[in-house]
Amino acid sequence: MYSLLIVDDEPFVFQGLEKLIAWDEYGITLCPPCYNAPDAIEYLENHPVDILLTDIQMPELSGIGLLRYIKKQGYATRCLVLSGYDDFEYVKAAAILGIENYFLKPVNAEELSSTLVSIVKSIQKEKQEQQLHHHFLQENFLHAWLNNSIDPFQIEEKAEIAELNIHALSFCAVIFDFRHQNSPDINRRISALISRRLEEHRLGFCIAQNDACLTLILLGYGHVVDEAETARIAERLNYDAMTECGAGALVCIGSVETSQALLYRSFWHAQKLHRCAMLLSARPLLFSYDEIFTNSRHYFSTGLLQELRLNIILQKQEQIVNLVKAAFPPNGTYITSLLQNSFLFFLSALFSELDPFQPPSAMFEELQENGQFFEINTVQDMVGAIGRAVSMLRQKPESTVQDSNDYVSYLIDYVRQHFAEPISLKLIGNAISVSPSYLGQLFLNAIGMPFSVYLNEFRIQYAQNLLRNTNMKIVDIGVAVGFNTTNYFTTIFRKFTDLTPTEYKLKYQSDVNVKS
């Protein structure tokens, strides 16, 4: 319903207009009448009004004065004028102030009805356009946030512009894939249902990646929503989709992050997990990145992991298979989900290490196009699938990869040796005669994050080590890890850890005292 305020110093005018037409048929509700302009101004300051119908000649302040006030305040109120005099000067003054129509008393019901129909249609169109613009603004922000396309220092500012509350303690990206339903109508219903649930329970936001994939951004507003709680939320949403829409989705949960600047990492983890999960011929409905990596690290020791990654890079198929066999002896007892999770863990490492300069989606498509769907029920299934995956992907020409690998290795080594110095891709690119943008793209495809993020993350991790193990001053630590001002060091440190360096040091000391 739209609100309409009548302003006239003669009470009988309101009484007559109230009975002149059936206002509710036009979707209009009459506000309490105002009998002078000052009262109308007070009402407008406290109540949004869609349409104003005002007399011209009134004591204290004229209708023209009221119109000037509305224009000065920038109210979106549509204004109509009525008068007992057919005075051209009044009409001219009112027209300059942007009125919709000018009525002579007594008001003609047909003319008023026609004007109201036109105004209501105009308001509806304007509000639809505003809603559409607002929706696009929010979608653009969420896309950019997920893909790390926003400067970390501007995330909160841009979220505020988009009218999105992202002041949370935890952040997690979750992919819902319902492409196997092959029904656009069901997909739309699932999408609408999940969006409603997120809004109703204040869980976060939802954005469509394509016709068959949604990405949820689950936020922990009052507390950190850990991996277990995130999985329960995702399971509940999927259960609602199955019971209310008759179909569920493949759900892939990214890592739980405690900094809004690291949401992109959760999204990348969810994407990588999703692409790997799609290669399983039979799969459960839900995978969790944190659960997979926690469980797999139980079987793959740190030393074994390093050896596995080295052999993946060197494309040593036999050694890789032997390492997997060592981690999972054939006489052991394993549940199917553990084997599937471990295979996804391996595929993730394979995508990151074997051909880091080809985007994971391209590698996934290559395996899929060659009919490589893996059924994992036993250790033998997993070992055989790993061997086939390595064999498939090691047959590509290596010359371009080797050249690219040299550049990325050089960048990583350079950061480790010179992180305390000013570093930029432009500086490095000029030194080795390679385009900075080309270096940046190679690094992004290989490591899964922009070079600047990797550099800052490396510096912050080193700073954390110094805070834990030395008595260095904060200002000296900042300089030691490459930040030229303490303020900038503190800002970046907080973006990655949600703590200032001082808070981090105090928290670490407190934790140590509790344990001892």
JSON list of C-alpha atoms in Angstrom, two decimals, residues 1-77:
[
{"chain": "A", "resi": 1, "resn": "MET", "atom": "CA", "xyz": [0.00, 0.00, 0.00]},
{"chain": "A", "resi": 2, "resn": "TYR", "atom": "CA", "xyz": [1.11, 3.56, -0.72]},
{"chain": "A", "resi": 3, "resn": "SER", "atom": "CA", "xyz": [0.55, 6.43, 1.72]},
{"chain": "A", "resi": 4, "resn": "LEU", "atom": "CA", "xyz": [-1.12, 9.73, 0.81]},
{"chain": "A", "resi": 5, "resn": "LEU", "atom": "CA", "xyz": [-1.12, 12.82, 3.04]},
{"chain": "A", "resi": 6, "resn": "ILE", "atom": "CA", "xyz": [-3.79, 15.53, 2.58]},
{"chain": "A", "resi": 7, "resn": "VAL", "atom": "CA", "xyz": [-2.87, 19.03, 3.78]},
{"chain": "A", "resi": 8, "resn": "ASP", "atom": "CA", "xyz": [-5.65, 21.66, 3.89]},
{"chain": "A", "resi": 9, "resn": "ASP", "atom": "CA", "xyz": [-6.70, 24.20, 6.50]},
{"chain": "A", "resi": 10, "resn": "GLU", "atom": "CA", "xyz": [-10.38, 23.38, 5.92]},
{"chain": "A", "resi": 11, "resn": "PRO", "atom": "CA", "xyz": [-11.38, 20.05, 7.61]},
{"chain": "A", "resi": 12, "resn": "PHE", "atom": "CA", "xyz": [-14.35, 19.47, 5.29]},
{"chain": "A", "resi": 13, "resn": "VAL", "atom": "CA", "xyz": [-11.95, 19.20, 2.32]},
{"chain": "A", "resi": 14, "resn": "PHE", "atom": "CA", "xyz": [-10.37, 16.07, 3.84]},
{"chain": "A", "resi": 15, "resn": "GLN", "atom": "CA", "xyz": [-13.82, 14.67, 4.66]},
{"chain": "A", "resi": 16, "resn": "GLY", "atom": "CA", "xyz": [-14.96, 15.21, 1.09]},
{"chain": "A", "resi": 17, "resn": "LEU", "atom": "CA", "xyz": [-11.83, 13.73, -0.50]},
{"chain": "A", "resi": 18, "resn": "GLU", "atom": "CA", "xyz": [-11.96, 10.73, 1.85]},
{"chain": "A", "resi": 19, "resn": "LYS", "atom": "CA", "xyz": [-15.37, 9.82, 0.41]},
{"chain": "A", "resi": 20, "resn": "LEU", "atom": "CA", "xyz": [-14.71, 10.92, -3.18]},
{"chain": "A", "resi": 21, "resn": "ILE", "atom": "CA", "xyz": [-13.05, 7.67, -4.36]},
{"chain": "A", "resi": 22, "resn": "ALA", "atom": "CA", "xyz": [-12.30, 4.17, -3.01]},
{"chain": "A", "resi": 23, "resn": "TRP", "atom": "CA", "xyz": [-8.65, 4.81, -2.11]},
{"chain": "A", "resi": 24, "resn": "ASP", "atom": "CA", "xyz": [-7.82, 1.20, -1.31]},
{"chain": "A", "resi": 25, "resn": "GLU", "atom": "CA", "xyz": [-8.68, 0.19, -4.88]},
{"chain": "A", "resi": 26, "resn": "TYR", "atom": "CA", "xyz": [-5.64, 2.20, -5.96]},
{"chain": "A", "resi": 27, "resn": "GLY", "atom": "CA", "xyz": [-3.48, 0.63, -3.28]},
{"chain": "A", "resi": 28, "resn": "ILE", "atom": "CA", "xyz": [-3.50, 3.84, -1.26]},
{"chain": "A", "resi": 29, "resn": "THR", "atom": "CA", "xyz": [-3.89, 4.42, 2.48]},
{"chain": "A", "resi": 30, "resn": "LEU", "atom": "CA", "xyz": [-4.81, 7.91, 3.73]},
{"chain": "A", "resi": 31, "resn": "CYS", "atom": "CA", "xyz": [-2.58, 9.34, 6.46]},
{"chain": "A", "resi": 32, "resn": "PRO", "atom": "CA", "xyz": [-4.08, 11.37, 9.33]},
{"chain": "A", "resi": 33, "resn": "PRO", "atom": "CA", "xyz": [-4.86, 14.81, 7.84]},
{"chain": "A", "resi": 34, "resn": "CYS", "atom": "CA", "xyz": [-2.73, 17.89, 8.50]},
{"chain": "A", "resi": 35, "resn": "TYR", "atom": "CA", "xyz": [-4.45, 21.30, 8.67]},
{"chain": "A", "resi": 36, "resn": "ASN", "atom": "CA", "xyz": [-1.38, 23.46, 8.08]},
{"chain": "A", "resi": 37, "resn": "ALA", "atom": "CA", "xyz": [2.06, 23.21, 6.49]},
{"chain": "A", "resi": 38, "resn": "PRO", "atom": "CA", "xyz": [4.13, 23.16, 9.75]},
{"chain": "A", "resi": 39, "resn": "ASP", "atom": "CA", "xyz": [2.15, 20.12, 10.97]},
{"chain": "A", "resi": 40, "resn": "ALA", "atom": "CA", "xyz": [2.71, 18.48, 7.59]},
{"chain": "A", "resi": 41, "resn": "ILE", "atom": "CA", "xyz": [6.47, 19.12, 7.83]},
{"chain": "A", "resi": 42, "resn": "GLU", "atom": "CA", "xyz": [6.56, 17.55, 11.29]},
{"chain": "A", "resi": 43, "resn": "TYR", "atom": "CA", "xyz": [4.65, 14.53, 9.98]},
{"chain": "A", "resi": 44, "resn": "LEU", "atom": "CA", "xyz": [6.96, 14.16, 6.97]},
{"chain": "A", "resi": 45, "resn": "GLU", "atom": "CA", "xyz": [10.01, 14.24, 9.23]},
{"chain": "A", "resi": 46, "resn": "ASN", "atom": "CA", "xyz": [8.74, 11.18, 11.11]},
{"chain": "A", "resi": 47, "resn": "HIS", "atom": "CA", "xyz": [6.82, 9.22, 8.46]},
{"chain": "A", "resi": 48, "resn": "PRO", "atom": "CA", "xyz": [7.66, 8.31, 4.85]},
{"chain": "A", "resi": 49, "resn": "VAL", "atom": "CA", "xyz": [4.90, 9.59, 2.56]},
{"chain": "A", "resi": 50, "resn": "ASP", "atom": "CA", "xyz": [4.52, 8.46, -1.04]},
{"chain": "A", "resi": 51, "resn": "ILE", "atom": "CA", "xyz": [2.00, 11.06, -2.24]},
{"chain": "A", "resi": 52, "resn": "LEU", "atom": "CA", "xyz": [1.16, 14.54, -0.94]},
{"chain": "A", "resi": 53, "resn": "LEU", "atom": "CA", "xyz": [-2.03, 16.45, -1.83]},
{"chain": "A", "resi": 54, "resn": "THR", "atom": "CA", "xyz": [-1.80, 20.01, -0.54]},
{"chain": "A", "resi": 55, "resn": "ASP", "atom": "CA", "xyz": [-3.81, 23.22, -0.69]},
{"chain": "A", "resi": 56, "resn": "ILE", "atom": "CA", "xyz": [-1.99, 26.35, -1.89]},
{"chain": "A", "resi": 57, "resn": "GLN", "atom": "CA", "xyz": [-3.35, 29.09, 0.33]},
{"chain": "A", "resi": 58, "resn": "MET", "atom": "CA", "xyz": [-2.91, 28.27, 4.03]},
{"chain": "A", "resi": 59, "resn": "PRO", "atom": "CA", "xyz": [-1.98, 30.34, 7.10]},
{"chain": "A", "resi": 60, "resn": "GLU", "atom": "CA", "xyz": [1.59, 30.37, 8.47]},
{"chain": "A", "resi": 61, "resn": "LEU", "atom": "CA", "xyz": [3.13, 28.67, 5.41]},
{"chain": "A", "resi": 62, "resn": "SER", "atom": "CA", "xyz": [1.64, 28.27, 1.95]},
{"chain": "A", "resi": 63, "resn": "GLY", "atom": "CA", "xyz": [1.47, 25.07, -0.08]},
{"chain": "A", "resi": 64, "resn": "ILE", "atom": "CA", "xyz": [4.23, 26.48, -2.31]},
{"chain": "A", "resi": 65, "resn": "GLY", "atom": "CA", "xyz": [6.43, 26.83, 0.80]},
{"chain": "A", "resi": 66, "resn": "LEU", "atom": "CA", "xyz": [5.66, 23.23, 1.74]},
{"chain": "A", "resi": 67, "resn": "LEU", "atom": "CA", "xyz": [6.62, 22.06, -1.76]},
{"chain": "A", "resi": 68, "resn": "ARG", "atom": "CA", "xyz": [9.90, 23.99, -1.53]},
{"chain": "A", "resi": 69, "resn": "TYR", "atom": "CA", "xyz": [10.66, 22.27, 1.78]},
{"chain": "A", "resi": 70, "resn": "ILE", "atom": "CA", "xyz": [10.00, 18.82, 0.30]},
{"chain": "A", "resi": 71, "resn": "LYS", "atom": "CA", "xyz": [12.25, 19.55, -2.67]},
{"chain": "A", "resi": 72, "resn": "LYS", "atom": "CA", "xyz": [15.02, 20.89, -0.43]},
{"chain": "A", "resi": 73, "resn": "GLN", "atom": "CA", "xyz": [14.92, 17.77, 1.77]},
{"chain": "A", "resi": 74, "resn": "GLY", "atom": "CA", "xyz": [15.13, 15.52, -1.28]},
{"chain": "A", "resi": 75, "resn": "TYR", "atom": "CA", "xyz": [12.04, 13.50, -0.34]},
{"chain": "A", "resi": 76, "resn": "ALA", "atom": "CA", "xyz": [10.80, 11.10, -3.00]},
{"chain": "A", "resi": 77, "resn": "THR", "atom": "CA", "xyz": [7.21, 12.19, -2.27]}
]
